């Protein structure tokens, strides 16, 4: 069964992208993809996994799509019109064929006709296979809001007859930021799972890195592509040290740095140089530079916090988001002390995106704990516990609460 699940995880996005391109309809592609996988779940345990599982799934899904179109001639006629429009609009592919149909659909879902908040939502749901609640958590919005966005994006693609194709060379620059955001959102879910028994979903993180590698190979002159790939490599290099034997959270200051992937760090640092060379840096390049400073420190105590804060200052000017402000405050806590950082965090209290964001409550709790403001720290930890999504994160917060309670008992 593990082998079968691995095949589904590998093939689902590729299958969906190819079917969407073939039939021009995401809903149909999703439905027959799901049906093909359901058929495989019945057949493969009896007949065995075929030699070419991807080809088997594609053939099955295509047959199901054709059967459905035969039953609904009106629907078939509408799809035929969409396909004619797509063929008519098809430009030459830049630099040859895309090496993966999924990237083609990434660019389709990043079409400028779609609302910015809908682009990433649709792509994460359809291509990365994230559930609607997982996508909602990635964008820090309620699940019901995200479900509406996904439906709205599909309807827009259908009603506006947006073709499933590779954008032309002159369209690539305006589409690229949305594609990078989607890939990074996939990685973020892999780095810190929004729910479930594990802190990390390595399959998602590695899928995001794989897609970024393909994009970097395709667009080697795009410095932000290099920056994003560098950022993910430098962060993912710490994966083996981020959890303990039982899957518990291990904070950066407590990680065994000999367990970091130093080959990946070397590759990431080289990409940072490329991303920062040739003009003003973009947000991903600056974030990659921050990750590189962390990875270059041989111990947590030798981390160059002034340089990290300076880089966050640059990043804040490029992308003044509340999450970046939170991360900057966390760095300032180590440069200037917890009291300064707490003042900064409290100034973000009314930010809507942070109200249900457990890292914000947890950061406040840790600062209050360091300042020996135990009652307030307890309340902040309890708030973070309510908001935390994965089991390891909740266990980590419970351990902090127990530590705080024990220290309070000792001094009472």
XYZ file of C-alpha atoms in Angstrom:
412
model
C 0.000 0.000 0.000
C 2.902 2.374 0.709
C 4.125 1.812 -2.848
C 0.665 2.574 -4.225
C 0.342 5.760 -2.147
C 3.790 6.892 -3.337
C 2.694 6.431 -6.949
C -0.486 8.432 -6.375
C 1.443 11.224 -4.691
C 3.933 11.371 -7.559
C 1.471 11.042 -10.416
C -1.613 12.971 -9.269
C -0.389 16.469 -10.084
C 1.173 15.408 -13.380
C -2.016 13.590 -14.376
C -4.266 16.492 -13.452
C -2.125 18.987 -15.373
C -2.052 16.868 -18.520
C -5.812 16.294 -18.426
C -6.543 19.973 -17.802
C -4.440 20.860 -20.829
C -6.093 18.159 -22.950
C -9.713 18.974 -22.080
C -9.473 22.607 -20.989
C -11.576 22.099 -17.859
C -10.201 21.808 -14.313
C -13.327 20.347 -12.784
C -13.462 17.552 -15.361
C -9.742 16.915 -14.927
C -10.073 16.711 -11.141
C -13.082 14.409 -11.315
C -11.589 11.866 -13.719
C -8.232 11.987 -11.920
C -10.001 11.058 -8.691
C -11.979 8.337 -10.460
C -8.837 6.872 -12.013
C -7.155 6.734 -8.609
C -10.253 5.119 -7.092
C -10.187 2.483 -9.838
C -6.505 1.850 -9.169
C -7.221 1.388 -5.456
C -9.570 -1.436 -6.401
C -7.530 -3.035 -9.192
C -3.907 -2.709 -8.161
C -4.106 -4.648 -4.867
C -5.459 -7.558 -6.942
C -3.551 -7.206 -10.229
C -0.402 -5.556 -8.851
C 1.040 -2.118 -9.614
C 1.504 -1.867 -13.413
C 4.944 -1.399 -14.925
C 3.958 2.104 -16.032
C 1.548 3.318 -13.327
C 1.435 6.861 -14.668
C 0.485 5.627 -18.128
C -2.157 3.313 -16.654
C -3.709 6.172 -14.690
C -3.632 8.474 -17.728
C -5.301 5.924 -19.991
C -7.983 5.201 -17.381
C -8.649 8.883 -16.729
C -8.871 9.714 -20.439
C -11.375 6.917 -20.996
C -13.496 8.180 -18.122
C -13.355 11.722 -19.499
C -14.396 10.565 -22.972
C -17.236 8.504 -21.492
C -18.460 11.514 -19.576
C -18.327 13.772 -22.643
C -20.228 11.212 -24.690
C -22.982 11.243 -22.083
C -23.150 15.046 -22.022
C -22.996 16.380 -25.562
C -23.704 19.994 -24.508
C -20.760 19.912 -22.093
C -18.590 18.329 -24.770
C -19.463 21.098 -27.222
C -18.471 23.759 -24.705
C -15.132 22.058 -24.088
C -14.532 21.805 -27.828
C -14.908 25.570 -28.131
C -12.448 26.048 -25.280
C -9.972 23.716 -26.953
C -10.229 25.541 -30.294
C -9.563 28.849 -28.512
C -6.582 27.332 -26.721
C -5.086 25.900 -29.908
C -5.541 29.220 -31.695
C -3.792 31.132 -28.889
C -0.918 28.682 -28.487
C 2.463 30.519 -28.802
C 5.835 28.924 -29.448
C 7.208 27.432 -26.266
C 10.150 29.394 -24.838
C 13.381 27.465 -25.074
C 11.679 24.226 -26.116
C 9.239 22.042 -24.215
C 8.505 22.503 -20.546
C 9.911 19.422 -18.801
C 6.782 18.992 -16.703
C 3.106 19.595 -17.492
C 2.592 20.837 -13.957
C 4.665 23.945 -14.580
C 2.526 24.697 -17.594
C -0.539 24.607 -15.371
C 1.262 26.686 -12.726
C 1.533 29.483 -15.273
C -2.070 29.023 -16.361
C -3.256 29.351 -12.781
C -1.103 32.480 -12.442
C -2.911 34.181 -15.319
C -3.347 37.939 -14.699
C -7.098 37.625 -15.290
C -7.333 35.802 -11.965
C -7.355 37.702 -8.690
C -3.930 37.512 -6.998
C -5.322 35.725 -3.950
C -7.018 33.133 -6.186
C -3.948 32.148 -8.191
C -1.987 30.490 -5.440
C -5.079 28.950 -3.874
C -6.108 27.193 -7.064
C -2.631 25.933 -7.847
C -2.013 24.574 -4.363
C -5.350 22.800 -4.363
C -5.112 21.328 -7.841
C -1.425 20.696 -8.453
C 0.138 20.257 -5.044
C -2.789 18.212 -3.799
C -3.259 20.199 -0.595
C -6.679 20.055 1.028
C -8.745 23.227 1.194
C -8.006 23.698 4.955
C -4.271 23.294 4.267
C -4.411 25.889 1.510
C -6.397 28.186 3.810
C -3.766 27.887 6.512
C -0.984 28.607 4.026
C -2.672 31.921 3.212
C -3.864 32.615 6.777
C -7.585 32.773 5.906
C -10.630 30.729 7.021
C -11.291 27.476 5.167
C -14.715 28.690 3.971
C -13.106 31.774 2.427
C -10.526 29.635 0.669
C -13.164 27.256 -0.702
C -14.950 30.219 -2.294
C -11.691 31.457 -3.804
C -10.983 28.086 -5.405
C -14.485 27.833 -6.898
C -14.225 31.430 -8.128
C -10.862 30.811 -9.799
C -12.090 27.714 -11.625
C -15.152 29.601 -12.840
C -12.980 32.465 -14.080
C -10.753 30.134 -16.074
C -13.800 28.502 -17.615
C -15.857 31.642 -18.287
C -12.920 33.752 -19.548
C -11.728 30.830 -21.684
C -8.222 31.104 -20.292
C -6.187 28.582 -22.302
C -4.053 25.932 -20.634
C -0.763 26.746 -22.276
C 2.755 27.969 -21.715
C 2.876 31.788 -21.691
C 4.849 33.551 -24.381
C 8.201 35.119 -23.577
C 6.739 38.591 -23.114
C 4.114 37.243 -20.694
C 6.561 35.408 -18.447
C 7.717 38.374 -16.305
C 4.214 39.296 -15.118
C 3.297 35.655 -14.455
C 6.494 34.681 -12.643
C 5.894 36.275 -9.193
C 2.620 34.391 -8.769
C 4.269 31.109 -9.756
C 7.089 31.679 -7.278
C 4.570 32.426 -4.537
C 2.759 29.180 -5.245
C 5.939 27.107 -5.148
C 7.005 28.766 -1.914
C 3.582 28.145 -0.376
C 3.959 24.448 -1.156
C 7.362 24.494 0.492
C 6.025 26.338 3.532
C 3.384 23.660 4.094
C 6.132 21.047 3.805
C 8.435 22.917 6.184
C 5.774 23.295 8.895
C 2.698 21.166 8.284
C -0.563 22.932 9.040
C -2.054 19.818 10.597
C -1.394 16.168 11.328
C 1.059 14.083 13.353
C 4.297 15.399 11.834
C 6.055 18.751 11.971
C 7.347 18.417 8.419
C 5.889 17.050 5.198
C 9.124 16.301 3.410
C 7.335 15.142 0.259
C 5.845 18.613 -0.220
C 9.080 20.425 0.586
C 11.047 18.271 -1.821
C 8.361 18.648 -4.508
C 8.605 22.427 -4.215
C 12.390 22.266 -4.524
C 12.101 19.969 -7.545
C 9.709 22.364 -9.257
C 11.958 25.318 -8.445
C 14.929 23.474 -9.954
C 12.968 22.923 -13.167
C 11.944 26.573 -13.249
C 15.535 27.695 -12.603
C 16.775 25.505 -15.443
C 14.092 26.953 -17.685
C 14.687 30.586 -16.674
C 18.337 30.743 -15.557
C 18.551 34.540 -15.915
C 15.669 35.187 -13.502
C 17.416 36.102 -10.229
C 14.330 35.681 -8.053
C 13.991 32.090 -9.262
C 17.551 31.532 -8.063
C 16.694 33.330 -4.830
C 13.680 31.149 -4.136
C 15.581 27.954 -4.868
C 18.424 29.138 -2.627
C 16.017 29.990 0.191
C 14.344 26.595 0.115
C 17.631 24.695 -0.065
C 19.155 26.629 2.848
C 16.097 26.075 5.038
C 15.507 22.464 3.996
C 19.140 21.674 4.759
C 18.183 21.718 8.479
C 15.377 19.167 8.106
C 17.053 16.241 9.911
C 17.890 18.380 12.947
C 14.474 20.033 13.315
C 12.827 17.079 15.034
C 13.878 14.721 17.799
C 13.644 10.910 17.884
C 9.915 11.011 18.659
C 9.141 13.760 16.156
C 9.199 16.549 18.726
C 10.164 20.103 17.750
C 13.844 21.013 18.105
C 14.373 24.780 18.030
C 17.141 26.360 15.984
C 19.217 27.152 19.055
C 19.122 23.497 20.143
C 19.767 21.812 16.793
C 22.768 19.576 16.167
C 24.316 21.451 13.267
C 26.395 18.451 12.230
C 23.113 16.940 11.043
C 22.489 19.777 8.608
C 22.903 18.961 4.914
C 26.085 20.895 4.187
C 26.131 20.004 0.478
C 22.728 21.625 0.172
C 23.975 24.642 2.135
C 26.912 25.008 -0.248
C 24.580 24.878 -3.249
C 22.201 27.359 -1.641
C 24.956 29.840 -0.804
C 26.196 29.783 -4.403
C 22.669 30.512 -5.606
C 22.405 33.419 -3.136
C 25.396 35.042 -4.805
C 23.685 34.721 -8.205
C 20.417 36.065 -6.838
C 22.085 39.124 -5.272
C 24.301 39.945 -8.266
C 23.289 42.242 -11.107
C 20.954 44.814 -9.616
C 18.608 45.439 -6.680
C 17.768 42.266 -4.794
C 14.278 40.815 -4.733
C 12.434 39.521 -1.636
C 13.353 35.864 -2.143
C 17.021 36.719 -2.601
C 17.032 38.713 0.663
C 15.256 35.926 2.543
C 17.815 33.491 1.139
C 20.610 35.756 2.392
C 19.045 35.675 5.881
C 18.902 31.874 5.763
C 22.540 31.793 4.628
C 23.645 33.871 7.630
C 21.915 31.383 9.933
C 23.501 28.418 8.159
C 26.965 29.959 8.181
C 27.017 30.249 11.993
C 28.833 27.308 13.554
C 26.794 27.748 16.745
C 23.639 29.613 17.630
C 25.657 31.896 19.916
C 27.831 33.060 17.017
C 24.880 34.021 14.790
C 25.383 37.466 13.279
C 22.143 39.020 14.528
C 23.020 42.596 13.487
C 23.432 41.424 9.903
C 20.171 39.461 10.039
C 18.283 42.494 11.379
C 19.819 44.661 8.658
C 18.652 42.196 6.023
C 15.174 42.189 7.552
C 15.190 45.982 7.267
C 15.827 45.609 3.532
C 13.182 42.903 3.254
C 10.613 45.006 5.111
C 11.062 47.781 2.559
C 10.580 45.315 -0.318
C 7.680 43.374 1.192
C 6.160 45.116 4.242
C 4.035 42.190 5.451
C 3.051 41.475 9.080
C 4.731 38.048 8.981
C 8.037 39.636 7.972
C 7.564 42.218 10.748
C 7.090 39.326 13.176
C 10.275 37.605 12.013
C 12.199 40.879 12.193
C 11.040 41.376 15.787
C 12.216 37.858 16.646
C 15.678 38.710 15.308
C 15.710 42.006 17.215
C 15.023 40.055 20.414
C 18.461 38.452 20.055
C 20.184 41.689 19.052
C 18.560 44.199 21.418
C 16.739 42.108 24.003
C 13.219 40.734 24.588
C 11.735 43.980 25.917
C 12.452 45.840 22.651
C 11.104 42.976 20.593
C 7.950 42.674 22.696
C 7.132 46.324 22.052
C 7.386 45.635 18.320
C 5.179 42.552 18.573
C 2.550 44.382 20.590
C 2.390 47.020 17.850
C 1.286 44.223 15.488
C -1.557 43.029 17.718
C -4.291 44.460 15.483
C -2.971 42.915 12.261
C -5.795 40.684 10.933
C -3.386 38.162 9.408
C -1.703 37.549 12.762
C -4.784 37.073 14.930
C -5.062 33.370 14.110
C -1.370 32.843 13.382
C 0.053 30.693 16.145
C 3.735 31.687 15.625
C 2.777 35.229 16.627
C 1.190 34.125 19.920
C 4.095 31.750 20.547
C 6.704 34.455 19.910
C 4.942 36.776 22.384
C 4.744 33.963 24.934
C 8.463 33.221 24.649
C 9.378 36.892 25.065
C 7.082 37.258 28.073
C 8.604 34.103 29.544
C 12.109 35.516 29.092
C 10.960 38.712 30.814
C 9.592 36.641 33.727
C 6.040 37.920 33.120
C 4.615 34.506 33.868
C 0.879 35.155 34.009
C 0.926 36.923 30.646
C 3.232 34.268 29.204
C 0.834 31.513 30.284
C -2.088 33.250 28.573
C -0.056 33.713 25.387
C 1.058 30.064 25.377
C -2.548 28.953 25.831
C -3.581 31.134 22.893
C -0.809 29.645 20.762
C -1.933 26.150 21.775
C -5.459 26.849 20.532
C -4.142 28.024 17.176
C -1.389 25.447 16.554
C -2.195 22.978 13.789
C 0.175 20.005 14.028
C 0.617 17.587 16.910
C 4.362 18.328 17.386
C 3.664 22.060 17.624
C 1.009 21.470 20.281
C 3.335 19.161 22.215
C 6.054 21.808 22.088
C 3.713 24.477 23.464
C 2.442 22.152 26.202
C 6.053 21.527 27.204
C 6.602 25.288 27.442
C 3.520 25.625 29.632
C 4.712 22.801 31.876
C 8.152 24.408 32.155
C 6.571 27.710 33.060
C 4.280 26.117 35.635
C 7.218 24.279 37.224
C 9.296 27.439 37.491
C 6.346 29.277 39.032
C 5.909 26.526 41.636
C 9.587 26.585 42.553
C 9.562 30.307 43.274
C 6.231 30.438 45.095
